[in-house]
Short mmCIF file of C-alpha atoms (C1' of nucleotides) in Angstrom, two decimals:
data_model
loop_
_atom_site.label_atom_id
_atom_site.label_comp_id
_atom_site.label_asym_id
_atom_site.label_seq_id
_atom_site.Cartn_x
_atom_site.Cartn_y
_atom_site.Cartn_z
CA MET A 298 3.83 -31.71 -0.79
CA ASN A 299 3.68 -29.86 -4.08
CA ALA A 300 6.21 -27.05 -4.37
CA LEU A 301 4.31 -25.51 -7.26
CA ARG A 302 1.07 -25.03 -5.33
CA LEU A 303 0.04 -21.39 -5.54
CA ASP A 304 -1.05 -21.05 -1.95
CA ASP A 305 2.17 -22.59 -0.67
CA GLN A 306 4.38 -20.04 -2.38
CA VAL A 307 5.65 -17.26 -0.18
CA CYS A 308 6.27 -15.19 -3.28
CA PHE A 309 2.56 -15.02 -3.97
CA ALA A 310 1.90 -14.06 -0.36
CA VAL A 311 4.29 -11.12 -0.73
CA HIS A 312 2.77 -10.17 -4.06
CA ALA A 313 -0.77 -10.32 -2.68
CA ALA A 314 0.13 -8.35 0.44
CA SER A 315 1.74 -5.67 -1.66
CA ARG A 316 -1.34 -5.27 -3.81
CA ALA A 317 -3.65 -5.28 -0.80
CA LEU A 318 -1.57 -2.49 0.74
CA ASP A 319 -1.72 -0.62 -2.53
CA ALA A 320 -5.51 -0.85 -2.52
CA VAL A 321 -5.78 0.54 1.02
CA TYR A 322 -3.40 3.38 0.18
CA ARG A 323 -5.31 4.11 -2.99
CA ARG A 324 -8.38 4.88 -0.91
CA GLU A 325 -6.56 6.88 1.72
CA LEU A 326 -4.54 8.88 -0.79
CA ALA A 327 -7.41 9.69 -3.13
CA ALA A 328 -8.28 12.77 -1.07
CA LEU A 329 -4.72 14.06 -1.46
CA GLY A 330 -4.70 13.41 -5.19
CA LEU A 331 -1.71 11.09 -4.89
CA THR A 332 -1.01 7.55 -6.02
CA TYR A 333 1.03 5.32 -3.76
CA PRO A 334 4.32 5.63 -5.67
CA GLN A 335 3.81 9.39 -5.80
CA TYR A 336 3.31 9.32 -2.04
CA LEU A 337 6.63 7.50 -1.67
CA VAL A 338 8.34 10.28 -3.61
CA MET A 339 6.69 12.87 -1.39
CA LEU A 340 7.90 11.01 1.71
CA VAL A 341 11.47 11.44 0.54
CA LEU A 342 10.93 15.10 -0.26
CA TRP A 343 9.27 15.82 3.08
CA GLU A 344 12.31 14.30 4.70
CA ARG A 345 15.00 15.99 2.66
CA GLY A 346 13.32 18.97 1.04
CA GLN A 347 15.31 18.48 -2.14
CA VAL A 348 16.74 15.49 -3.98
CA SER A 349 18.24 14.70 -7.34
CA VAL A 350 16.40 12.23 -9.54
CA LYS A 351 19.38 9.97 -9.12
CA ASP A 352 19.20 9.94 -5.32
CA LEU A 353 15.46 9.50 -5.46
CA GLY A 354 16.04 6.43 -7.55
CA VAL A 355 18.49 5.06 -5.03
CA ALA A 356 16.12 5.68 -2.12
CA LEU A 357 13.09 4.12 -3.81
CA ARG A 358 14.98 1.64 -6.00
CA LEU A 359 13.36 3.03 -9.13
CA ASP A 360 14.96 4.03 -12.41
CA SER A 361 14.43 7.13 -14.49
CA GLY A 362 12.00 5.33 -16.78
CA THR A 363 9.61 5.19 -13.85
CA LEU A 364 10.53 8.43 -12.14
CA SER A 365 10.58 10.83 -15.08
CA PRO A 366 6.89 10.61 -15.99
CA LEU A 367 5.89 10.31 -12.34
CA LEU A 368 7.74 13.50 -11.44
CA LYS A 369 6.23 15.21 -14.45
CA ARG A 370 2.78 14.43 -13.06
CA LEU A 371 3.73 15.72 -9.61
CA GLU A 372 5.01 18.89 -11.24
CA ALA A 373 1.80 19.26 -13.23
CA ALA A 374 -0.09 18.91 -9.94
CA GLY A 375 1.96 21.80 -8.56
CA LEU A 376 3.54 19.82 -5.73
CA VAL A 377 7.07 19.78 -7.05
CA ARG A 378 9.51 21.75 -9.16
CA ARG A 379 12.33 20.34 -11.28
CA GLU A 380 15.43 22.15 -12.44
CA ARG A 381 18.92 21.31 -13.59
CA ASP A 382 21.61 21.37 -10.98
CA PRO A 383 23.71 24.47 -11.81
CA GLY A 384 26.78 22.66 -10.45
CA ASP A 385 26.28 19.59 -12.65
CA GLU A 386 24.10 20.02 -15.67
CA ARG A 387 23.55 16.28 -15.98
CA SER A 388 21.63 16.21 -12.73
CA VAL A 389 18.04 17.31 -12.16
CA LEU A 390 17.02 18.55 -8.71
CA VAL A 391 13.50 17.96 -7.46
CA ARG A 392 12.18 20.19 -4.71
CA LEU A 393 8.91 20.85 -2.95
CA THR A 394 6.69 23.77 -3.84
CA PRO A 395 4.92 25.48 -0.92
CA GLU A 396 1.78 23.47 -1.76
CA GLY A 397 3.81 20.29 -1.78
CA ALA A 398 5.27 21.09 1.62
CA LEU A 399 1.80 21.91 2.93
CA LEU A 400 0.43 18.56 1.87
CA ARG A 401 2.53 16.92 4.51
CA GLU A 402 0.11 17.87 7.25
CA ARG A 403 -2.70 16.08 5.51
CA ALA A 404 -0.54 12.99 5.12
CA GLU A 405 0.44 12.93 8.77
CA PRO A 406 -2.47 10.76 10.00
CA LEU A 407 -1.95 8.16 7.29
CA PRO A 408 0.62 5.80 8.83
CA ARG A 409 -1.53 5.29 11.90
CA ARG A 410 -4.61 4.50 9.82
CA ILE A 411 -2.73 1.96 7.76
CA MET A 412 -1.33 0.41 10.91
CA GLU A 413 -4.84 -0.01 12.23
CA ALA A 414 -6.00 -1.55 8.96
CA SER A 415 -3.13 -4.03 9.18
CA GLY A 416 -4.58 -5.51 12.35
CA MET A 417 -1.10 -6.03 13.71
CA GLY A 418 0.65 -4.71 16.79
CA PRO A 419 3.69 -2.42 16.70
CA GLU A 420 6.21 -5.05 17.68
CA GLU A 421 4.79 -7.52 15.21
CA LEU A 422 5.03 -4.92 12.47
CA ALA A 423 8.59 -4.11 13.46
CA ASP A 424 9.41 -7.78 13.24
CA LEU A 425 7.82 -8.07 9.79
CA HIS A 426 9.74 -4.95 8.75
CA ARG A 427 13.04 -6.51 9.76
CA THR A 428 12.28 -9.84 8.10
CA LEU A 429 11.30 -8.18 4.83
CA GLY A 430 14.41 -6.03 4.95
CA ARG A 431 16.57 -9.12 5.17
CA LEU A 432 14.61 -10.83 2.40
CA THR A 433 14.95 -7.85 0.07
CA ARG A 434 18.65 -7.54 0.73
CA SER A 435 19.22 -11.22 0.12
CA LEU A 436 17.20 -11.24 -3.11
CA THR A 437 18.90 -8.13 -4.40
CA GLU A 438 22.33 -9.56 -3.76
CA SER A 439 21.47 -12.84 -5.46
CA ALA A 440 20.14 -10.85 -8.43
CA THR A 441 23.40 -8.96 -8.83
CA ARG A 442 25.74 -11.83 -8.18
CA PRO A 443 24.13 -15.16 -9.05
CA MET B 72 10.26 9.44 15.89
CA ASN B 73 8.90 10.48 12.52
CA ALA B 74 6.01 8.35 11.29
CA LEU B 75 6.49 9.62 7.75
CA ARG B 76 10.06 8.42 7.41
CA LEU B 77 10.35 6.24 4.33
CA ASP B 78 12.59 3.65 5.88
CA ASP B 79 10.33 3.27 8.90
CA GLN B 80 7.29 2.37 6.85
CA VAL B 81 6.46 -1.30 6.67
CA CYS B 82 4.45 -0.61 3.53
CA PHE B 83 7.59 0.35 1.68
CA ALA B 84 9.33 -2.77 2.95
CA VAL B 85 6.53 -4.91 1.50
CA HIS B 86 6.58 -2.98 -1.74
CA ALA B 87 10.36 -3.27 -2.06
CA ALA B 88 10.35 -6.99 -1.24
CA SER B 89 7.68 -7.60 -3.84
CA ARG B 90 9.68 -5.86 -6.53
CA ALA B 91 12.88 -7.62 -5.53
CA LEU B 92 11.09 -10.96 -5.84
CA ASP B 93 9.76 -9.90 -9.20
CA ALA B 94 13.27 -9.14 -10.38
CA VAL B 95 14.56 -12.56 -9.33
CA TYR B 96 11.64 -14.30 -10.99
CA ARG B 97 12.12 -12.25 -14.12
CA ARG B 98 15.56 -13.75 -14.51
CA GLU B 99 14.53 -17.28 -13.67
CA LEU B 100 11.46 -17.20 -15.89
CA ALA B 101 13.12 -15.62 -18.91
CA ALA B 102 14.18 -19.05 -20.17
CA LEU B 103 10.55 -20.24 -20.03
CA GLY B 104 9.29 -17.15 -21.82
CA LEU B 105 7.03 -16.26 -18.93
CA THR B 106 6.54 -13.16 -16.84
CA TYR B 107 5.84 -13.54 -13.15
CA PRO B 108 2.06 -12.94 -13.35
CA GLN B 109 1.90 -15.35 -16.28
CA TYR B 110 3.73 -17.88 -14.13
CA LEU B 111 1.11 -17.43 -11.41
CA VAL B 112 -1.62 -18.24 -13.93
CA MET B 113 0.30 -21.32 -15.03
CA LEU B 114 0.61 -22.44 -11.40
CA VAL B 115 -3.17 -22.48 -11.10
CA LEU B 116 -3.53 -24.34 -14.37
CA TRP B 117 -0.92 -26.93 -13.48
CA GLU B 118 -2.88 -27.53 -10.31
CA ARG B 119 -6.36 -27.69 -11.76
CA GLY B 120 -5.90 -28.33 -15.47
CA GLN B 121 -8.79 -26.06 -16.34
CA VAL B 122 -10.29 -22.93 -14.81
CA SER B 123 -12.78 -20.27 -15.73
CA VAL B 124 -11.48 -16.72 -16.00
CA LYS B 125 -13.71 -15.94 -13.05
CA ASP B 126 -12.15 -18.57 -10.78
CA LEU B 127 -8.70 -17.56 -11.93
CA GLY B 128 -9.49 -14.04 -10.81
CA VAL B 129 -10.63 -15.28 -7.43
CA ALA B 130 -7.49 -17.39 -6.96
CA LEU B 131 -5.08 -14.63 -7.98
CA ARG B 132 -7.21 -11.69 -6.87
CA LEU B 133 -7.08 -10.15 -10.32
CA ASP B 134 -9.90 -8.77 -12.43
CA SER B 135 -10.66 -9.33 -16.09
CA GLY B 136 -8.96 -6.08 -17.07
CA THR B 137 -5.69 -7.67 -16.06
CA LEU B 138 -6.44 -11.27 -17.00
CA SER B 139 -7.93 -10.82 -20.47
CA PRO B 140 -4.83 -9.44 -22.19
CA LEU B 141 -2.54 -11.66 -20.13
CA LEU B 142 -4.43 -14.80 -21.18
CA LYS B 143 -4.40 -13.60 -24.75
CA ARG B 144 -0.60 -13.48 -24.60
CA LEU B 145 -0.44 -16.96 -23.08
CA GLU B 146 -2.71 -18.18 -25.85
CA ALA B 147 -0.54 -16.50 -28.49
CA ALA B 148 2.45 -18.29 -26.93
CA GLY B 149 0.61 -21.59 -27.41
CA LEU B 150 0.50 -22.50 -23.73
CA VAL B 151 -3.20 -22.11 -23.22
CA ARG B 152 -6.52 -22.38 -25.01
CA ARG B 153 -9.69 -20.38 -24.26
CA GLU B 154 -13.24 -21.33 -25.13
CA ARG B 155 -16.72 -20.52 -23.98
CA ASP B 156 -18.26 -22.85 -21.45
CA PRO B 157 -20.99 -24.71 -23.39
CA GLY B 158 -23.01 -24.95 -20.18
CA ASP B 159 -22.89 -21.20 -19.50
CA GLU B 160 -22.04 -19.01 -22.41
CA ARG B 161 -21.07 -16.13 -20.13
CA SER B 162 -18.09 -18.08 -18.84
CA VAL B 163 -14.75 -18.66 -20.58
CA LEU B 164 -12.76 -21.74 -19.74
CA VAL B 165 -8.98 -21.64 -19.83
CA ARG B 166 -7.12 -24.90 -20.23
CA LEU B 167 -3.57 -26.05 -20.84
CA THR B 168 -2.31 -27.06 -24.24
CA PRO B 169 0.11 -30.01 -24.32
CA GLU B 170 2.99 -27.51 -24.55
CA GLY B 171 1.64 -25.65 -21.55
CA ALA B 172 1.41 -28.85 -19.55
CA LEU B 173 4.93 -29.79 -20.59
CA LEU B 174 6.33 -26.50 -19.36
CA ARG B 175 5.62 -27.60 -15.83
CA GLU B 176 8.68 -29.79 -15.73
CA ARG B 177 10.92 -26.88 -16.53
CA ALA B 178 9.27 -24.82 -13.79
CA GLU B 179 9.72 -27.53 -11.17
CA PRO B 180 13.17 -26.44 -9.93
CA LEU B 181 12.12 -22.81 -9.55
CA PRO B 182 10.69 -22.71 -6.01
CA ARG B 183 13.85 -24.19 -4.58
CA ARG B 184 16.05 -21.69 -6.37
CA ILE B 185 13.97 -18.79 -5.14
CA MET B 186 14.06 -20.18 -1.62
CA GLU B 187 17.83 -20.27 -1.79
CA ALA B 188 17.96 -16.72 -3.09
CA SER B 189 15.80 -15.61 -0.17
CA GLY B 190 18.51 -16.61 2.27
CA MET B 191 15.88 -17.78 4.73
CA GLY B 192 15.15 -21.14 6.29
CA PRO B 193 11.97 -23.16 5.70
CA GLU B 194 10.39 -22.44 9.07
CA GLU B 195 11.23 -18.76 8.80
CA LEU B 196 9.61 -18.65 5.38
CA ALA B 197 6.56 -20.47 6.70
CA ASP B 198 6.32 -17.92 9.47
CA LEU B 199 6.57 -15.04 7.00
CA HIS B 200 3.96 -16.74 4.85
CA ARG B 201 1.52 -16.89 7.76
CA THR B 202 2.15 -13.32 8.83
CA LEU B 203 1.61 -11.98 5.31
CA GLY B 204 -1.56 -14.03 4.97
CA ARG B 205 -2.97 -12.41 8.09
CA LEU B 206 -1.88 -8.97 6.91
CA THR B 207 -3.50 -9.40 3.51
CA ARG B 208 -6.72 -10.68 5.02
CA SER B 209 -6.86 -7.80 7.47
CA LEU B 210 -6.17 -5.18 4.80
CA THR B 211 -8.70 -6.67 2.41
CA GLU B 212 -11.39 -6.68 5.08
CA SER B 213 -10.67 -3.09 6.07
CA ALA B 214 -10.86 -2.12 2.40
CA THR B 215 -14.29 -3.65 1.98
CA ARG B 216 -15.75 -2.54 5.27
CA PRO B 217 -14.13 0.65 6.54
"C1'" DG C 43 -43.57 -15.63 -20.68
"C1'" DA C 44 -41.77 -10.94 -19.81
"C1'" DC C 45 -38.77 -8.04 -17.62
"C1'" DA C 46 -35.60 -6.47 -14.09
"C1'" DA C 47 -31.43 -7.63 -11.69
"C1'" DC C 48 -27.39 -9.88 -11.88
"C1'" DT C 49 -23.11 -12.31 -13.77
"C1'" DC C 50 -19.33 -12.57 -16.72
"C1'" DG C 51 -15.83 -11.19 -19.96
"C1'" DA C 52 -13.89 -7.64 -22.84
"C1'" DT C 53 -12.48 -2.92 -23.65
"C1'" DT C 54 -10.68 1.66 -22.61
"C1'" DG C 55 -7.94 4.78 -20.10
"C1'" DT C 56 -4.50 5.90 -16.50
"C1'" DG C 57 -0.49 4.93 -14.06
"C1'" DC C 58 3.50 2.01 -12.38
"C1'" DA C 59 7.77 -0.90 -13.48
"C1'" DC C 60 11.61 -2.16 -16.10
"C1'" DA C 61 14.77 -3.00 -20.29
"C1'" DA C 62 17.12 -0.82 -23.85
"C1'" DT C 63 18.54 3.13 -26.26
"C1'" DT C 64 19.78 7.99 -26.90
"C1'" DG C 65 22.08 12.23 -26.09
"C1'" DA C 66 24.12 15.71 -23.33
"C1'" DA C 67 27.47 16.72 -19.81
"C1'" DT C 68 31.39 15.45 -17.08
"C1'" DT C 69 35.56 13.05 -15.86
"C1'" DG C 70 39.82 10.71 -16.62
"C1'" DA C 71 43.84 9.24 -19.15
"C1'" DT C 72 47.20 10.27 -21.98
"C1'" DA D 279 44.28 19.71 -24.79
"C1'" DT D 280 42.01 15.89 -26.70
"C1'" DC D 281 39.43 11.93 -26.87
"C1'" DA D 282 37.38 7.83 -24.66
"C1'" DA D 283 34.71 6.21 -20.90
"C1'" DT D 284 31.34 7.26 -17.64
"C1'" DT D 285 27.25 9.44 -15.55
"C1'" DC D 286 22.72 11.10 -15.73
"C1'" DA D 287 18.01 11.93 -17.34
"C1'" DA D 288 14.72 11.23 -20.86
"C1'" DT D 289 12.40 8.39 -24.23
"C1'" DT D 290 10.40 4.20 -26.25
"C1'" DG D 291 8.28 -0.14 -25.96
"C1'" DT D 292 6.22 -4.02 -23.33
"C1'" DG D 293 3.57 -5.73 -19.69
"C1'" DC D 294 0.99 -5.56 -15.16
"C1'" DA D 295 -2.88 -3.47 -12.25
"C1'" DC D 296 -7.17 -1.38 -11.53
"C1'" DA D 297 -11.41 1.67 -12.30
"C1'" DA D 298 -15.20 2.36 -15.14
"C1'" DT D 299 -18.09 1.04 -18.72
"C1'" DC D 300 -20.31 -1.97 -22.07
"C1'" DG D 301 -22.85 -5.81 -23.98
"C1'" DA D 302 -24.14 -10.49 -24.17
"C1'" DG D 303 -26.04 -14.02 -21.49
"C1'" DT D 304 -28.54 -15.93 -17.34
"C1'" DT D 305 -31.62 -16.08 -13.37
"C1'" DG D 306 -35.41 -14.71 -10.46
"C1'" DT D 307 -40.01 -12.77 -9.84
"C1'" DC D 308 -44.27 -11.92 -10.83
#
DNA sequence: GACAACTCGATTGTGCACAATTGAATTGAT
DNA sequence: ATCAATTCAATTGTGCACAATCGAGTTGTC
């Protein structure tokens, strides 16, 4: 057995799955004018209504180098507003515009469609979800404290 | 239950796991001067010695827009050579330089280290590998033929 | 043998991801 | 009250990913 064989590496399987998911989302999200990472930001906003860039970064595990230009594009698209937190001028609050809030309805059918495209049952998906959660946690820890 | 909740979406779990893996590889590969996608290309070359850009794209599911500049960087690093296939001038063959072939030894310990960082056992990883393979296949099919 | 269809790689343009740096604002220690 | 350390967002630079387009080369058909 050759440990360096591409097809034997789980890492490549994760990588490939992630890109395949991205491709499916790309198609589904085109009508909403969103990319997949933008959709992730909208998910957080639909949940909370308002978040600081900082908290957004914690939720999505992204830094400001990624979020700043992304949020600028969402603002240009009229889905989001950004303003300094009056209580702490270092912080920037992101909140939905009415159009941004409205977009939620059109996103509602998405998760089901993706689930169908996955070809997997609910319990199998839940299992995968749990496994990946553990994997991510473990990798993140080992990255911080080698 | 809210289908649009970020933490309930398997897609985000895949996305997050992929980036966490990337981060771990980034650290491990820094000493070899490789990025993770470059490492994937090297895996294929260590296996086959020589590939056309086309076949590389099939193996990694990447198009020339991604591969061309990446291969150029590998060539600049002296790990790889590119030349037209004499038998079919449309095709470009990529092959290892001696330095590129030598690098394999230094990459050998990597899979084990990543496995350890994953915190998962061999059979659990194999299971995850299979599940992700099915997921990717299913998503790719649904992308081609909706 | 000529020409249309196809294959292959490269290029261009957009957007994501992350490291490193900068600068403003806040907090904490003395 | 002052000054050092910290927090936060933005910017810059590098690299990956993909869509769309282009041009050179090849193959198939008549």
